[in-house]
Amino acid sequence: MNFEVQNLTKSFGEKEVLRDVSFSAQSGKALGLLGRNGAGKTTTIRIIMGVFYPDSGSVLTDGKPIDRNTIRIGYLPEERGLYPKKKIEEQLIYFGRLRGLSKKLAAENTARWLRRMDMSQYAGKPLETLSKGNQQKIQLAAALLCDPQLIILDEPFSGLDPVNAGLLRDVIKEMIDGGAAVIFSSHQMNYIEEFCDDIVILNSGKIAVSGSIKEIRRSYPRNNIVLSSTQSAELAKYLIRSISDIAESIMPDEKNDTVTVRLKNEHDKARLISELGRCSIDIDSFAVSEPTLGDIFVRYAGGSV
């Protein structure tokens, strides 16, 4: 299944919240939908869910307008939407019925997902008796009850300890491997990098950058080189003597056994490698320093674009 939003525009009164937003997500892959608070992520998600209608633009599956009666969508909101005083099993079955499951299938899927989340022992307890992390697991179970084809996850790892985060990570990978299309929104960049090949960053309702994380990284200058050596101080002194004409800066870090060289021109890497070949100092690694996803986020979501 190919899922697309095309040229979404949305205003509330005089405030334009989205302007010409387009992106796509495919079965068996995860797309990162990123942006600062107020960038338009929630409005985009609500349009996908059919809560809001766009002023213009469309939501498509396989090139046709989405039919939410036939396309199964699972949504994990950042703010929990379950009933704190209701028993967990009862409300999961209820939500399954709302998604069109028969009572029998809703009960079977509830039992299956409670087992998968290691939460079967809490089936008869009110939600409010659970920890924040366990409530998040129940919220995810509710999102997955209908075996969705499209899964929207908004800050799914919020409040989870490392053990439960590991369980949730495994579940999300299983759903992707099973063919679901996933839209993943989070400020935790390590999870975006783990699950997503492609990202969309919104800034003030517009797309600031989109595409594969790999290609976005490759678009940055590749003139920052990190050398690892247990003799970092000696290596830095050698480089200052030998390549000062092509280097903007040479910065040793004895604590981490590295030397960072910023070249004036990324094409001077061959000259640097040649000089290192003449050096008697032991060098463990040579690597181009690429921007982190956090660096990319700050560049495109943090200011004017």
JSON list of N, CA and C in Angstrom, two decimals, residues 23 25 29-35 41 45 76 150-157 168-169 172-173 176 181-196 198-200:
[
{"chain": "A", "resi": 23, "resn": "PHE", "atom": "N", "xyz": [3.69, 14.29, 1.35]},
{"chain": "A", "resi": 23, "resn": "PHE", "atom": "CA", "xyz": [4.67, 13.23, 1.62]},
{"chain": "A", "resi": 23, "resn": "PHE", "atom": "C", "xyz": [3.98, 11.90, 1.42]},
{"chain": "A", "resi": 25, "resn": "ALA", "atom": "N", "xyz": [4.13, 7.42, 2.47]},
{"chain": "A", "resi": 25, "resn": "ALA", "atom": "CA", "xyz": [4.65, 6.31, 3.29]},
{"chain": "A", "resi": 25, "resn": "ALA", "atom": "C", "xyz": [4.23, 5.01, 2.63]},
{"chain": "A", "resi": 29, "resn": "LYS", "atom": "N", "xyz": [7.49, 0.07, 5.73]},
{"chain": "A", "resi": 29, "resn": "LYS", "atom": "CA", "xyz": [8.48, 1.10, 6.02]},
{"chain": "A", "resi": 29, "resn": "LYS", "atom": "C", "xyz": [7.92, 2.10, 7.03]},
{"chain": "A", "resi": 30, "resn": "ALA", "atom": "N", "xyz": [8.84, 2.82, 7.69]},
{"chain": "A", "resi": 30, "resn": "ALA", "atom": "CA", "xyz": [8.43, 3.86, 8.64]},
{"chain": "A", "resi": 30, "resn": "ALA", "atom": "C", "xyz": [8.93, 5.21, 8.14]},
{"chain": "A", "resi": 31, "resn": "LEU", "atom": "N", "xyz": [8.08, 6.21, 8.27]},
{"chain": "A", "resi": 31, "resn": "LEU", "atom": "CA", "xyz": [8.39, 7.58, 7.90]},
{"chain": "A", "resi": 31, "resn": "LEU", "atom": "C", "xyz": [8.39, 8.43, 9.16]},
{"chain": "A", "resi": 32, "resn": "GLY", "atom": "N", "xyz": [9.44, 9.22, 9.36]},
{"chain": "A", "resi": 32, "resn": "GLY", "atom": "CA", "xyz": [9.51, 10.12, 10.50]},
{"chain": "A", "resi": 32, "resn": "GLY", "atom": "C", "xyz": [8.87, 11.46, 10.18]},
{"chain": "A", "resi": 33, "resn": "LEU", "atom": "N", "xyz": [7.85, 11.84, 10.94]},
{"chain": "A", "resi": 33, "resn": "LEU", "atom": "CA", "xyz": [7.19, 13.14, 10.79]},
{"chain": "A", "resi": 33, "resn": "LEU", "atom": "C", "xyz": [7.64, 14.02, 11.95]},
{"chain": "A", "resi": 34, "resn": "LEU", "atom": "N", "xyz": [8.48, 15.01, 11.67]},
{"chain": "A", "resi": 34, "resn": "LEU", "atom": "CA", "xyz": [9.15, 15.76, 12.72]},
{"chain": "A", "resi": 34, "resn": "LEU", "atom": "C", "xyz": [8.83, 17.25, 12.64]},
{"chain": "A", "resi": 35, "resn": "GLY", "atom": "N", "xyz": [9.06, 17.92, 13.75]},
{"chain": "A", "resi": 35, "resn": "GLY", "atom": "CA", "xyz": [8.87, 19.36, 13.82]},
{"chain": "A", "resi": 35, "resn": "GLY", "atom": "C", "xyz": [8.71, 19.79, 15.26]},
{"chain": "A", "resi": 41, "resn": "LYS", "atom": "N", "xyz": [2.31, 19.15, 12.94]},
{"chain": "A", "resi": 41, "resn": "LYS", "atom": "CA", "xyz": [2.27, 17.69, 12.94]},
{"chain": "A", "resi": 41, "resn": "LYS", "atom": "C", "xyz": [0.91, 17.17, 13.36]},
{"chain": "A", "resi": 45, "resn": "ILE", "atom": "N", "xyz": [-1.81, 14.91, 11.27]},
{"chain": "A", "resi": 45, "resn": "ILE", "atom": "CA", "xyz": [-2.29, 13.60, 11.72]},
{"chain": "A", "resi": 45, "resn": "ILE", "atom": "C", "xyz": [-3.82, 13.58, 11.80]},
{"chain": "A", "resi": 76, "resn": "LEU", "atom": "N", "xyz": [-1.72, 5.84, 17.90]},
{"chain": "A", "resi": 76, "resn": "LEU", "atom": "CA", "xyz": [-1.26, 5.99, 19.28]},
{"chain": "A", "resi": 76, "resn": "LEU", "atom": "C", "xyz": [-1.03, 7.48, 19.53]},
{"chain": "A", "resi": 150, "resn": "LEU", "atom": "N", "xyz": [-2.11, 1.01, 8.32]},
{"chain": "A", "resi": 150, "resn": "LEU", "atom": "CA", "xyz": [-1.39, 2.26, 8.56]},
{"chain": "A", "resi": 150, "resn": "LEU", "atom": "C", "xyz": [-1.37, 2.51, 10.06]},
{"chain": "A", "resi": 151, "resn": "ILE", "atom": "N", "xyz": [-0.18, 2.73, 10.61]},
{"chain": "A", "resi": 151, "resn": "ILE", "atom": "CA", "xyz": [-0.03, 2.96, 12.04]},
{"chain": "A", "resi": 151, "resn": "ILE", "atom": "C", "xyz": [0.60, 4.34, 12.24]},
{"chain": "A", "resi": 152, "resn": "ILE", "atom": "N", "xyz": [-0.04, 5.17, 13.07]},
{"chain": "A", "resi": 152, "resn": "ILE", "atom": "CA", "xyz": [0.48, 6.50, 13.37]},
{"chain": "A", "resi": 152, "resn": "ILE", "atom": "C", "xyz": [0.88, 6.50, 14.85]},
{"chain": "A", "resi": 153, "resn": "LEU", "atom": "N", "xyz": [2.15, 6.73, 15.11]},
{"chain": "A", "resi": 153, "resn": "LEU", "atom": "CA", "xyz": [2.69, 6.68, 16.47]},
{"chain": "A", "resi": 153, "resn": "LEU", "atom": "C", "xyz": [3.20, 8.06, 16.86]},
{"chain": "A", "resi": 154, "resn": "ASP", "atom": "N", "xyz": [2.59, 8.65, 17.86]},
{"chain": "A", "resi": 154, "resn": "ASP", "atom": "CA", "xyz": [2.97, 9.99, 18.32]},
{"chain": "A", "resi": 154, "resn": "ASP", "atom": "C", "xyz": [3.62, 9.85, 19.69]},
{"chain": "A", "resi": 155, "resn": "GLU", "atom": "N", "xyz": [4.93, 10.05, 19.74]},
{"chain": "A", "resi": 155, "resn": "GLU", "atom": "CA", "xyz": [5.74, 9.90, 20.97]},
{"chain": "A", "resi": 155, "resn": "GLU", "atom": "C", "xyz": [5.47, 8.55, 21.65]},
{"chain": "A", "resi": 156, "resn": "PRO", "atom": "N", "xyz": [5.67, 7.44, 20.96]},
{"chain": "A", "resi": 156, "resn": "PRO", "atom": "CA", "xyz": [5.29, 6.14, 21.52]},
{"chain": "A", "resi": 156, "resn": "PRO", "atom": "C", "xyz": [6.14, 5.70, 22.71]},
{"chain": "A", "resi": 157, "resn": "PHE", "atom": "N", "xyz": [7.36, 6.24, 22.85]},
{"chain": "A", "resi": 157, "resn": "PHE", "atom": "CA", "xyz": [8.24, 5.77, 23.93]},
{"chain": "A", "resi": 157, "resn": "PHE", "atom": "C", "xyz": [8.18, 6.65, 25.17]},
{"chain": "A", "resi": 168, "resn": "LEU", "atom": "N", "xyz": [8.44, -2.51, 23.29]},
{"chain": "A", "resi": 168, "resn": "LEU", "atom": "CA", "xyz": [7.73, -1.70, 22.31]},
{"chain": "A", "resi": 168, "resn": "LEU", "atom": "C", "xyz": [8.51, -1.63, 20.99]},
{"chain": "A", "resi": 169, "resn": "ARG", "atom": "N", "xyz": [9.83, -1.54, 21.09]},
{"chain": "A", "resi": 169, "resn": "ARG", "atom": "CA", "xyz": [10.67, -1.52, 19.90]},
{"chain": "A", "resi": 169, "resn": "ARG", "atom": "C", "xyz": [10.47, -2.79, 19.08]},
{"chain": "A", "resi": 172, "resn": "ILE", "atom": "N", "xyz": [6.98, -2.73, 17.31]},
{"chain": "A", "resi": 172, "resn": "ILE", "atom": "CA", "xyz": [6.94, -1.84, 16.15]},
{"chain": "A", "resi": 172, "resn": "ILE", "atom": "C", "xyz": [7.68, -2.49, 14.97]},
{"chain": "A", "resi": 173, "resn": "LYS", "atom": "N", "xyz": [8.82, -3.09, 15.24]},
{"chain": "A", "resi": 173, "resn": "LYS", "atom": "CA", "xyz": [9.56, -3.76, 14.16]},
{"chain": "A", "resi": 173, "resn": "LYS", "atom": "C", "xyz": [8.74, -4.90, 13.56]},
{"chain": "A", "resi": 176, "resn": "ILE", "atom": "N", "xyz": [6.16, -3.40, 11.20]},
{"chain": "A", "resi": 176, "resn": "ILE", "atom": "CA", "xyz": [6.77, -2.96, 9.95]},
{"chain": "A", "resi": 176, "resn": "ILE", "atom": "C", "xyz": [7.13, -4.16, 9.08]},
{"chain": "A", "resi": 181, "resn": "ALA", "atom": "N", "xyz": [2.42, 0.23, 7.07]},
{"chain": "A", "resi": 181, "resn": "ALA", "atom": "CA", "xyz": [3.06, 1.52, 6.85]},
{"chain": "A", "resi": 181, "resn": "ALA", "atom": "C", "xyz": [2.98, 2.29, 8.17]},
{"chain": "A", "resi": 182, "resn": "VAL", "atom": "N", "xyz": [4.09, 2.88, 8.60]},
{"chain": "A", "resi": 182, "resn": "VAL", "atom": "CA", "xyz": [4.15, 3.54, 9.90]},
{"chain": "A", "resi": 182, "resn": "VAL", "atom": "C", "xyz": [4.56, 4.99, 9.72]},
{"chain": "A", "resi": 183, "resn": "ILE", "atom": "N", "xyz": [3.80, 5.89, 10.35]},
{"chain": "A", "resi": 183, "resn": "ILE", "atom": "CA", "xyz": [4.19, 7.30, 10.46]},
{"chain": "A", "resi": 183, "resn": "ILE", "atom": "C", "xyz": [4.58, 7.52, 11.91]},
{"chain": "A", "resi": 184, "resn": "PHE", "atom": "N", "xyz": [5.81, 7.93, 12.12]},
{"chain": "A", "resi": 184, "resn": "PHE", "atom": "CA", "xyz": [6.41, 7.95, 13.45]},
{"chain": "A", "resi": 184, "resn": "PHE", "atom": "C", "xyz": [6.76, 9.39, 13.79]},
{"chain": "A", "resi": 185, "resn": "SER", "atom": "N", "xyz": [6.11, 9.94, 14.82]},
{"chain": "A", "resi": 185, "resn": "SER", "atom": "CA", "xyz": [6.40, 11.31, 15.26]},
{"chain": "A", "resi": 185, "resn": "SER", "atom": "C", "xyz": [7.01, 11.27, 16.65]},
{"chain": "A", "resi": 186, "resn": "SER", "atom": "N", "xyz": [8.19, 11.87, 16.80]},
{"chain": "A", "resi": 186, "resn": "SER", "atom": "CA", "xyz": [8.85, 11.84, 18.09]},
{"chain": "A", "resi": 186, "resn": "SER", "atom": "C", "xyz": [9.93, 12.92, 18.13]},
{"chain": "A", "resi": 187, "resn": "HIS", "atom": "N", "xyz": [10.25, 13.38, 19.34]},
{"chain": "A", "resi": 187, "resn": "HIS", "atom": "CA", "xyz": [11.39, 14.26, 19.53]},
{"chain": "A", "resi": 187, "resn": "HIS", "atom": "C", "xyz": [12.62, 13.46, 19.97]},
{"chain": "A", "resi": 188, "resn": "GLN", "atom": "N", "xyz": [12.47, 12.16, 20.10]},
{"chain": "A", "resi": 188, "resn": "GLN", "atom": "CA", "xyz": [13.60, 11.29, 20.47]},
{"chain": "A", "resi": 188, "resn": "GLN", "atom": "C", "xyz": [14.25, 10.79, 19.18]},
{"chain": "A", "resi": 189, "resn": "MET", "atom": "N", "xyz": [15.31, 11.49, 18.77]},
{"chain": "A", "resi": 189, "resn": "MET", "atom": "CA", "xyz": [15.90, 11.26, 17.45]},
{"chain": "A", "resi": 189, "resn": "MET", "atom": "C", "xyz": [16.50, 9.86, 17.31]},
{"chain": "A", "resi": 190, "resn": "ASN", "atom": "N", "xyz": [16.93, 9.25, 18.42]},
{"chain": "A", "resi": 190, "resn": "ASN", "atom": "CA", "xyz": [17.52, 7.91, 18.31]},
{"chain": "A", "resi": 190, "resn": "ASN", "atom": "C", "xyz": [16.49, 6.90, 17.80]},
{"chain": "A", "resi": 191, "resn": "TYR", "atom": "N", "xyz": [15.23, 7.05, 18.19]},
{"chain": "A", "resi": 191, "resn": "TYR", "atom": "CA", "xyz": [14.20, 6.13, 17.71]},
{"chain": "A", "resi": 191, "resn": "TYR", "atom": "C", "xyz": [13.84, 6.40, 16.25]},
{"chain": "A", "resi": 192, "resn": "ILE", "atom": "N", "xyz": [13.84, 7.67, 15.86]},
{"chain": "A", "resi": 192, "resn": "ILE", "atom": "CA", "xyz": [13.59, 8.00, 14.46]},
{"chain": "A", "resi": 192, "resn": "ILE", "atom": "C", "xyz": [14.66, 7.35, 13.58]},
{"chain": "A", "resi": 193, "resn": "GLU", "atom": "N", "xyz": [15.92, 7.47, 14.00]},
{"chain": "A", "resi": 193, "resn": "GLU", "atom": "CA", "xyz": [17.01, 6.88, 13.22]},
{"chain": "A", "resi": 193, "resn": "GLU", "atom": "C", "xyz": [16.91, 5.37, 13.18]},
{"chain": "A", "resi": 194, "resn": "GLU", "atom": "N", "xyz": [16.45, 4.77, 14.26]},
{"chain": "A", "resi": 194, "resn": "GLU", "atom": "CA", "xyz": [16.36, 3.31, 14.31]},
{"chain": "A", "resi": 194, "resn": "GLU", "atom": "C", "xyz": [15.30, 2.77, 13.36]},
{"chain": "A", "resi": 195, "resn": "PHE", "atom": "N", "xyz": [14.17, 3.44, 13.26]},
{"chain": "A", "resi": 195, "resn": "PHE", "atom": "CA", "xyz": [13.04, 2.89, 12.50]},
{"chain": "A", "resi": 195, "resn": "PHE", "atom": "C", "xyz": [12.89, 3.46, 11.10]},
{"chain": "A", "resi": 196, "resn": "CYS", "atom": "N", "xyz": [13.33, 4.70, 10.89]},
{"chain": "A", "resi": 196, "resn": "CYS", "atom": "CA", "xyz": [12.95, 5.42, 9.67]},
{"chain": "A", "resi": 196, "resn": "CYS", "atom": "C", "xyz": [14.11, 5.58, 8.71]},
{"chain": "A", "resi": 198, "resn": "ASP", "atom": "N", "xyz": [13.29, 7.46, 5.89]},
{"chain": "A", "resi": 198, "resn": "ASP", "atom": "CA", "xyz": [12.90, 8.77, 5.35]},
{"chain": "A", "resi": 198, "resn": "ASP", "atom": "C", "xyz": [12.26, 9.63, 6.43]},
{"chain": "A", "resi": 199, "resn": "ILE", "atom": "N", "xyz": [12.42, 10.94, 6.28]},
{"chain": "A", "resi": 199, "resn": "ILE", "atom": "CA", "xyz": [11.83, 11.88, 7.23]},
{"chain": "A", "resi": 199, "resn": "ILE", "atom": "C", "xyz": [11.19, 13.05, 6.50]},
{"chain": "A", "resi": 200, "resn": "VAL", "atom": "N", "xyz": [10.26, 13.70, 7.20]},
{"chain": "A", "resi": 200, "resn": "VAL", "atom": "CA", "xyz": [9.68, 14.98, 6.78]},
{"chain": "A", "resi": 200, "resn": "VAL", "atom": "C", "xyz": [9.78, 15.90, 7.99]}
]
